[in-house]
XYZ file of C-alpha atoms in Angstrom:
560
model
C 0.000 0.000 0.000
C 1.559 3.294 -1.123
C 1.160 6.473 0.897
C 2.441 9.985 0.382
C 6.025 10.695 1.467
C 5.578 12.899 4.557
C 7.114 16.313 4.977
C 10.152 15.732 7.261
C 9.323 18.698 9.503
C 5.718 17.576 9.974
C 6.810 13.987 10.659
C 9.417 15.228 13.137
C 6.786 17.274 14.984
C 4.268 14.409 14.925
C 6.777 11.930 16.427
C 7.803 14.422 19.115
C 4.143 14.844 20.040
C 3.670 11.043 19.993
C 6.482 10.559 22.524
C 4.776 13.018 24.887
C 1.242 11.677 24.360
C 2.277 8.035 24.849
C 4.361 8.881 27.926
C 1.469 10.844 29.440
C -0.701 7.746 29.120
C 2.013 5.404 30.488
C 2.373 3.565 27.170
C 6.117 3.498 27.558
C 6.928 0.944 24.845
C 5.041 3.056 22.281
C 6.823 6.178 23.564
C 10.200 4.451 23.256
C 9.410 3.327 19.698
C 8.392 6.852 18.659
C 11.479 8.389 20.285
C 13.783 5.925 18.489
C 12.047 6.655 15.184
C 12.428 10.386 15.836
C 16.170 10.186 16.521
C 16.745 7.949 13.481
C 15.663 10.749 11.127
C 18.293 13.025 9.539
C 18.861 16.356 11.357
C 16.457 19.059 10.215
C 17.046 22.703 9.414
C 14.634 24.662 11.668
C 11.710 26.256 9.864
C 9.376 28.825 11.352
C 6.648 28.298 8.779
C 6.148 24.540 9.298
C 2.398 23.976 8.969
C 0.650 22.615 12.023
C -1.799 19.702 11.881
C -5.353 20.759 11.080
C -6.613 19.977 14.563
C -4.378 22.672 16.019
C -5.307 25.252 13.400
C -9.065 24.765 13.716
C -9.865 23.320 17.159
C -13.364 21.955 17.458
C -15.573 22.363 20.486
C -14.811 18.820 21.604
C -11.081 19.599 21.597
C -11.707 22.783 23.597
C -13.847 20.920 26.136
C -11.182 18.223 26.464
C -8.467 20.833 27.065
C -10.577 22.526 29.777
C -11.262 19.184 31.485
C -7.575 18.171 31.352
C -6.492 21.499 32.863
C -8.933 21.133 35.753
C -7.905 17.535 36.448
C -4.142 18.082 36.092
C -3.163 17.706 39.804
C -5.230 14.511 40.154
C -3.875 13.159 36.871
C -0.246 13.821 37.924
C -0.847 12.019 41.233
C -2.319 9.023 39.397
C 0.581 8.902 36.943
C 3.110 9.009 39.799
C 1.359 5.994 41.384
C 1.407 4.180 38.052
C 5.130 4.857 37.619
C 5.909 3.187 40.965
C 3.653 0.214 40.058
C 0.795 1.048 42.465
C -1.806 0.359 39.785
C -4.906 0.043 41.979
C -4.185 3.400 43.645
C -3.499 4.961 40.243
C -6.884 3.793 38.980
C -8.824 4.748 42.109
C -7.551 8.354 42.142
C -9.077 9.030 38.701
C -12.421 7.338 39.327
C -14.455 10.570 39.048
C -12.485 12.308 36.286
C -14.161 13.165 32.977
C -11.420 13.942 30.435
C -10.564 11.245 27.874
C -6.927 11.205 28.994
C -7.803 10.666 32.666
C -10.447 8.070 31.820
C -7.924 6.157 29.753
C -5.321 6.105 32.522
C -7.993 5.134 35.087
C -9.078 2.107 33.032
C -5.595 1.221 31.775
C -4.238 1.126 35.346
C -7.205 -1.096 36.296
C -6.343 -3.414 33.381
C -2.633 -3.634 34.329
C -3.597 -4.347 37.959
C -5.796 -7.204 36.736
C -2.958 -8.598 34.578
C -0.627 -8.480 37.586
C -3.121 -10.377 39.772
C -3.700 -12.939 37.013
C 0.038 -13.666 36.811
C 0.274 -13.955 40.591
C -2.618 -16.427 40.674
C -1.071 -18.539 37.908
C 2.012 -19.198 40.079
C 4.605 -21.652 38.711
C 5.087 -21.863 34.927
C 3.303 -25.006 33.624
C 2.388 -25.858 37.219
C -1.068 -27.127 38.280
C -2.506 -23.597 38.582
C -0.829 -22.256 35.426
C -3.461 -22.659 32.743
C -4.264 -20.645 29.653
C -7.804 -20.298 31.076
C -6.653 -18.001 33.922
C -8.405 -14.693 33.227
C -7.969 -11.018 34.034
C -10.972 -10.414 36.300
C -11.064 -6.685 35.548
C -11.810 -7.132 31.836
C -15.608 -7.222 32.093
C -15.731 -4.130 34.313
C -13.419 -2.204 31.936
C -15.492 -3.300 28.941
C -18.711 -2.041 30.549
C -17.096 1.302 31.461
C -15.773 1.817 27.926
C -19.116 0.969 26.336
C -20.824 3.478 28.645
C -18.269 6.151 27.630
C -18.792 5.497 23.909
C -22.582 5.583 24.333
C -22.281 8.915 26.154
C -20.054 10.395 23.432
C -22.043 9.082 20.458
C -20.456 10.315 17.235
C -18.514 13.084 18.977
C -15.184 11.240 19.200
C -11.780 12.725 18.390
C -8.071 12.037 18.576
C -8.086 11.889 22.383
C -10.605 9.036 22.251
C -8.268 6.922 20.090
C -6.574 5.706 23.254
C -9.895 4.505 24.699
C -10.584 2.650 21.423
C -7.137 1.050 21.712
C -7.930 -0.169 25.235
C -11.370 -1.326 24.070
C -9.685 -3.472 21.429
C -7.361 -5.013 24.037
C -10.203 -6.087 26.339
C -12.216 -7.414 23.381
C -9.194 -9.533 22.418
C -9.075 -10.877 25.962
C -12.641 -12.085 25.404
C -11.636 -13.695 22.058
C -13.825 -11.218 20.160
C -11.271 -10.765 17.416
C -13.359 -9.129 14.676
C -14.669 -6.324 16.894
C -11.215 -5.861 18.426
C -9.703 -5.461 14.955
C -12.368 -2.879 14.042
C -11.624 -0.959 17.262
C -7.870 -0.903 16.583
C -8.512 0.320 13.017
C -10.660 3.175 14.368
C -7.938 3.995 16.895
C -5.097 4.222 14.346
C -7.266 6.279 12.007
C -7.930 8.812 14.753
C -4.288 8.854 15.913
C -1.757 6.939 13.768
C 1.343 7.431 15.948
C 0.452 5.017 18.784
C 2.693 2.082 17.849
C 1.108 -0.118 20.551
C -2.237 0.057 18.712
C -0.556 -1.073 15.479
C 1.084 -4.010 17.297
C -2.252 -5.117 18.726
C -3.864 -4.769 15.290
C -1.095 -6.971 13.881
C -1.812 -9.635 16.502
C -5.330 -10.062 15.059
C -3.979 -10.974 11.597
C -3.695 -14.715 11.025
C -2.520 -14.691 7.414
C -1.726 -12.496 4.425
C -5.401 -12.446 3.403
C -6.334 -10.744 6.693
C -3.734 -8.043 6.034
C -4.938 -7.434 2.479
C -8.550 -7.190 3.686
C -7.849 -4.259 6.024
C -5.452 -2.234 3.841
C -8.170 0.030 2.448
C -9.354 0.843 5.985
C -5.968 2.127 7.175
C -4.942 5.810 7.214
C -2.882 7.412 4.435
C 0.114 7.800 6.741
C 3.764 6.710 6.943
C 2.791 4.567 9.963
C 0.682 2.398 7.663
C 3.771 1.668 5.547
C 5.737 0.694 8.637
C 2.876 -1.501 9.865
C 2.534 -3.289 6.499
C 6.276 -3.976 6.457
C 6.189 -5.275 10.046
C 3.161 -7.485 9.303
C 4.822 -8.937 6.193
C 7.850 -9.814 8.287
C 5.661 -11.398 10.974
C 3.922 -13.425 8.231
C 7.312 -14.637 6.881
C 7.030 -12.761 3.566
C 10.606 -12.399 2.307
C 10.030 -11.386 -1.320
C 11.864 -8.618 -3.187
C 8.914 -6.140 -2.920
C 9.081 -6.404 0.886
C 12.821 -5.646 0.837
C 12.159 -2.735 -1.550
C 9.496 -1.338 0.802
C 11.980 -1.572 3.671
C 14.625 0.255 1.603
C 12.129 3.079 0.935
C 11.447 3.465 4.666
C 15.170 3.508 5.421
C 15.528 6.625 3.261
C 13.211 8.373 5.754
C 14.684 6.721 8.891
C 18.269 5.954 7.815
C 19.654 4.977 11.231
C 16.564 3.187 12.599
C 17.541 0.073 14.579
C 13.917 -1.068 14.324
C 14.112 -1.166 10.508
C 17.551 -2.799 10.610
C 16.090 -5.459 12.872
C 13.223 -6.043 10.420
C 15.803 -6.530 7.643
C 17.726 -9.035 9.794
C 14.515 -10.949 10.580
C 13.593 -11.093 6.878
C 16.975 -12.719 6.196
C 16.466 -15.032 9.191
C 13.085 -16.211 7.861
C 14.696 -16.829 4.453
C 17.430 -18.883 6.215
C 20.098 -16.442 5.049
C 21.804 -16.606 8.429
C 25.109 -14.934 7.486
C 23.341 -11.755 6.332
C 21.092 -11.732 9.412
C 24.078 -12.226 11.715
C 25.984 -9.356 10.082
C 23.077 -6.936 10.627
C 22.624 -7.952 14.265
C 26.389 -7.593 14.766
C 26.195 -3.999 13.529
C 23.209 -3.284 15.808
C 25.003 -4.673 18.878
C 28.135 -2.693 17.996
C 26.152 0.554 17.606
C 23.995 0.015 20.735
C 25.444 -2.719 22.992
C 22.791 -2.186 25.701
C 19.823 -2.716 23.358
C 18.032 -5.951 24.311
C 15.053 -5.750 21.932
C 14.921 -8.812 19.611
C 18.185 -10.139 21.055
C 16.407 -13.484 21.507
C 16.132 -13.731 17.700
C 19.851 -12.995 17.367
C 20.584 -15.807 19.835
C 18.408 -18.168 17.745
C 20.527 -17.332 14.677
C 23.777 -17.941 16.573
C 22.326 -21.200 17.947
C 21.455 -22.491 14.462
C 24.925 -21.490 13.202
C 26.486 -23.151 16.281
C 28.439 -19.995 17.145
C 28.897 -20.914 20.787
C 31.659 -18.414 21.723
C 29.735 -15.495 20.230
C 26.485 -16.672 21.848
C 28.319 -16.797 25.183
C 29.553 -13.225 24.655
C 26.033 -11.986 23.805
C 24.678 -13.777 26.913
C 27.268 -12.020 29.090
C 26.542 -8.662 27.459
C 22.792 -9.026 27.974
C 23.200 -10.190 31.587
C 25.414 -7.204 32.359
C 22.740 -4.877 30.946
C 19.655 -6.378 32.636
C 19.431 -9.910 34.057
C 15.692 -9.605 34.516
C 14.563 -9.033 30.953
C 12.866 -11.937 29.123
C 15.206 -11.410 26.153
C 18.257 -11.887 28.397
C 16.843 -15.091 29.874
C 16.184 -16.500 26.390
C 19.724 -15.683 25.233
C 21.219 -17.412 28.286
C 18.803 -20.346 27.831
C 19.910 -20.763 24.221
C 23.550 -20.737 25.338
C 22.942 -23.582 27.795
C 20.902 -25.454 25.190
C 23.832 -25.284 22.760
C 25.990 -26.761 25.520
C 23.373 -29.575 25.841
C 22.582 -28.471 29.413
C 18.848 -28.721 28.788
C 17.703 -28.543 32.439
C 19.508 -25.220 32.890
C 18.064 -23.960 29.591
C 14.518 -24.770 30.770
C 15.194 -22.938 34.037
C 16.063 -19.744 32.139
C 13.103 -20.040 29.779
C 10.843 -20.436 32.827
C 12.424 -17.320 34.304
C 11.655 -15.417 31.101
C 8.009 -16.478 31.357
C 7.837 -15.503 35.021
C 8.860 -12.018 33.906
C 6.459 -11.969 30.936
C 3.931 -14.748 30.417
C 3.238 -13.505 26.899
C 6.855 -13.753 25.718
C 6.509 -15.988 22.670
C 10.142 -17.033 22.166
C 10.380 -18.502 25.663
C 7.333 -20.787 25.212
C 8.586 -22.090 21.859
C 12.185 -22.566 22.991
C 11.053 -24.307 26.170
C 9.031 -26.694 24.001
C 12.188 -27.473 22.006
C 14.077 -28.222 25.238
C 11.391 -30.593 26.491
C 11.595 -32.426 23.152
C 15.357 -32.835 23.709
C 14.632 -34.121 27.236
C 12.078 -36.626 25.829
C 9.311 -34.989 27.916
C 6.775 -34.977 25.092
C 3.700 -34.004 27.119
C 5.424 -30.946 28.632
C 6.658 -29.997 25.148
C 3.088 -30.163 23.799
C 1.803 -27.900 26.576
C 4.601 -25.360 25.976
C 3.936 -25.323 22.217
C 0.186 -24.919 22.839
C 0.832 -21.890 25.007
C 3.092 -20.485 22.259
C 0.314 -20.646 19.655
C -2.105 -19.140 22.193
C 0.252 -16.146 22.406
C 0.839 -15.932 18.645
C -0.873 -18.241 16.193
C 1.560 -17.099 13.469
C 4.489 -18.949 15.085
C 5.107 -21.786 12.615
C 7.860 -23.223 14.840
C 5.332 -23.974 17.584
C 2.869 -25.586 15.130
C 5.729 -27.645 13.674
C 6.881 -28.602 17.194
C 3.365 -29.785 18.030
C 3.374 -31.928 14.886
C 6.711 -33.524 15.792
C 5.586 -34.142 19.382
C 2.390 -35.903 18.322
C 4.386 -37.908 15.780
C 6.562 -39.179 18.646
C 3.325 -40.264 20.371
C 2.281 -41.946 17.078
C -0.858 -39.798 16.928
C -0.485 -39.158 13.218
C -3.837 -37.465 12.541
C -3.037 -34.812 15.165
C 0.514 -34.482 13.830
C -0.771 -34.013 10.285
C -3.129 -31.213 11.371
C -0.303 -29.290 13.028
C 2.094 -29.814 10.125
C -0.595 -28.420 7.803
C -0.918 -25.319 10.007
C 2.863 -24.843 9.892
C 2.926 -25.314 6.100
C 0.138 -22.729 5.640
C 2.396 -20.167 7.371
C 5.552 -21.275 5.543
C 4.323 -22.531 2.153
C 7.795 -22.433 0.584
C 9.620 -24.178 3.413
C 10.519 -27.735 2.236
C 10.866 -28.913 5.847
C 7.140 -28.422 6.490
C 6.117 -30.435 3.413
C 8.648 -33.188 4.114
C 7.143 -33.557 7.586
C 3.654 -33.832 6.043
C 4.917 -36.396 3.531
C 6.467 -38.486 6.293
C 3.220 -38.288 8.263
C 1.130 -39.440 5.269
C 3.615 -42.304 4.785
C 3.162 -43.471 8.391
C -0.617 -43.285 7.873
C -0.201 -45.570 4.832
C -1.410 -42.881 2.421
C 1.354 -42.923 -0.221
C -0.571 -40.927 -2.843
C -0.952 -37.928 -0.494
C 2.668 -38.408 0.620
C 3.828 -38.082 -2.996
C 1.926 -34.778 -3.371
C 3.487 -33.421 -0.180
C 7.005 -34.511 -1.148
C 6.616 -32.995 -4.625
C 5.544 -29.734 -2.954
C 8.739 -29.897 -0.885
C 10.727 -29.720 -4.118
C 9.242 -26.273 -4.898
C 11.401 -23.784 -3.044
C 12.544 -20.347 -4.245
C 15.764 -20.655 -2.215
C 16.800 -24.161 -3.358
C 18.021 -24.299 -6.961
C 18.517 -28.065 -6.881
C 16.134 -30.724 -5.529
C 16.864 -32.527 -2.277
C 18.016 -36.112 -2.940
C 16.295 -37.319 0.261
C 12.949 -36.047 -1.070
C 13.523 -37.656 -4.494
C 14.278 -40.954 -2.737
C 11.098 -40.745 -0.643
C 8.948 -40.076 -3.722
C 10.467 -43.164 -5.363
C 9.717 -45.278 -2.284
C 6.111 -44.034 -2.233
C 5.643 -45.128 -5.866
C 7.071 -48.506 -4.854
C 4.365 -48.764 -2.192
C 1.811 -48.060 -4.936
C 3.355 -50.968 -6.933
C 4.355 -48.532 -9.679
C 7.906 -49.829 -10.029
C 8.711 -48.052 -13.299
C 7.821 -44.639 -11.867
C 9.750 -45.479 -8.701
C 12.806 -46.320 -10.832
C 12.463 -43.000 -12.674
C 12.615 -41.034 -9.401
C 15.555 -43.125 -8.162
C 17.417 -42.303 -11.380
C 16.630 -38.597 -10.833
C 18.171 -38.951 -7.376
C 21.397 -40.343 -8.881
C 21.421 -37.658 -11.550
C 21.264 -35.033 -8.798
C 24.238 -36.750 -7.132
C 26.303 -36.344 -10.300
C 25.322 -32.694 -10.822
C 25.173 -31.199 -7.329
C 24.971 -33.132 -4.098
C 27.670 -35.801 -4.362
C 27.311 -39.118 -2.533
C 24.777 -38.991 0.313
C 22.899 -41.590 2.311
C 19.865 -40.958 0.091
C 21.788 -41.494 -3.158
C 23.343 -44.686 -1.801
C 19.889 -46.036 -0.949
C 18.616 -45.040 -4.400
C 21.572 -46.823 -6.045
C 20.903 -49.932 -3.919
C 17.225 -49.854 -4.911
C 18.125 -49.570 -8.602
C 20.626 -52.407 -8.282
C 17.901 -54.659 -6.867
C 15.447 -53.432 -9.523
C 17.833 -54.338 -12.345
C 18.556 -57.645 -10.592
C 14.849 -58.555 -10.492
C 14.574 -57.639 -14.184
C 17.634 -59.824 -14.890
C 19.663 -56.888 -16.209
C 22.777 -58.412 -14.629
C 25.297 -55.996 -16.163
C 23.441 -52.852 -15.058
C 22.802 -54.307 -11.595
C 26.495 -55.158 -11.256
C 27.426 -51.604 -12.292
C 25.256 -50.104 -9.534
C 26.465 -52.616 -6.945
C 30.141 -52.028 -7.773
C 29.659 -48.266 -7.479
C 28.188 -48.837 -4.008
C 31.181 -50.943 -3.010
C 33.503 -48.059 -3.919
C 31.809 -45.072 -2.295
C 28.399 -46.136 -1.030
C 27.030 -46.347 2.505
C 25.470 -49.813 2.199
C 28.660 -51.654 1.327
C 27.966 -55.042 2.945
C 24.618 -55.465 1.198
C 26.199 -54.312 -2.075
C 29.030 -56.857 -1.753
C 26.513 -59.632 -1.143
C 24.602 -58.563 -4.245
C 27.823 -58.501 -6.309
C 28.631 -62.083 -5.224
C 25.126 -63.199 -6.157
C 25.382 -61.435 -9.525
C 28.748 -63.046 -10.316
C 27.405 -66.531 -9.670
C 24.352 -65.893 -11.853
C 26.425 -64.364 -14.649
C 28.809 -67.362 -14.556
C 25.853 -69.748 -14.738
C 24.582 -67.761 -17.729
C 27.950 -68.144 -19.506
C 27.947 -71.891 -18.957
């Protein structure tokens, strides 16, 4: 979705205002995001004639009334905010109970919501313990919902920018009640009234399950630079790594050239495309520029884990621990370090600590599931993966982990369902389709397995087919008693060996299969050729030698 390139002075002023507005309402993550975006812009030459937003040039009566109310309630509001800042959320909410301005009403209800979240976490107790269930609810949600609905009824159509924050909170409580469609509509209204609340965009993104959901709402979003940033972020979250996405990111980097947020999005795009070297290089530059930045450091540790860069992962773990031991990102980095050392119990301890700090921290649930798989605790792994998809249903790793866990339990119908969910999120990831093919094979459904394995061969990143997949397709045709087609796929496997892969376990098995096939068809010379090749560089040498001996005796009998 294309929007107009904003005037730098107007954008600068809008982001400055956003930092203040978000801070006033205790939305500190949104304030931090806006401040980082502001400082990532090139320095501006001061201009006295920079046009102000229309709302400041032509204030409406509702804006005037809001300003009068805020001025009268300022001492009470400042007291409430001071309570909020020292984490006395119930006191913060109670102080503003009789206030009438939109800003005070928002802080009153938001503090009530945070207090309810805090009590919910306290009641849940130990992570994955008997009282820690996904069903544990924030008891304040219904009261907040009723208050917000009463406010909107009172206001009618007379809503303005200041009410965008109430719409944002309304969307949050609707999401808590699993009312996703209405929550999405509320977030869209909120960002249209005030586009610079990044928290509202994040919550809107959490309601999108696939690319179709994103495309459906594009026309409803404001013509603002924030929409561009949101679309880029959503594409990254939905694992879209195409050239247009990279081009969109490059366009945004011309406006915010030093933005660590945009650099991180670029690194994550490379990570999703399995281009780990490029992703690592970008994260290296981010850590060098801002060594105390912990945001998304858990993703960096995942990259280092996959690349088996243990010394560097240890350094990043030390750096994060020195900055803040009690951040979920730090705990995940340290957990990954212990996992790479095969100290899985210690890794689980750190992932639990991350979840104690933030029960909604997705990486920790998924990584803890991986650790339980390594520890052969399948049921605990399943519960961890389930909680991960409760937090974010777009996490293909958790869906894939659920599939693998149910496969271990030989519950193939369940496994197949979860593999299909993972494949729908990562349609060009061969690993997802190979898992589905293997599952169909175990369910004795070779025709469906062939379709899945053939889909695994379609990958924009792989220029040559995987010999293991070619072998599996051949074996599936053998199960269908279509020996000629099976032989054709086995020959394709060997052809791939000659052109790209070299000798692998898959090519050795394909050569052994072809040797037996030629043997059954009494093509002794061809069978001997395959068997002799196996004896030289194959991985099934003993069976090949036995076949060669058998072939020699038969060929000698034929000569006699």
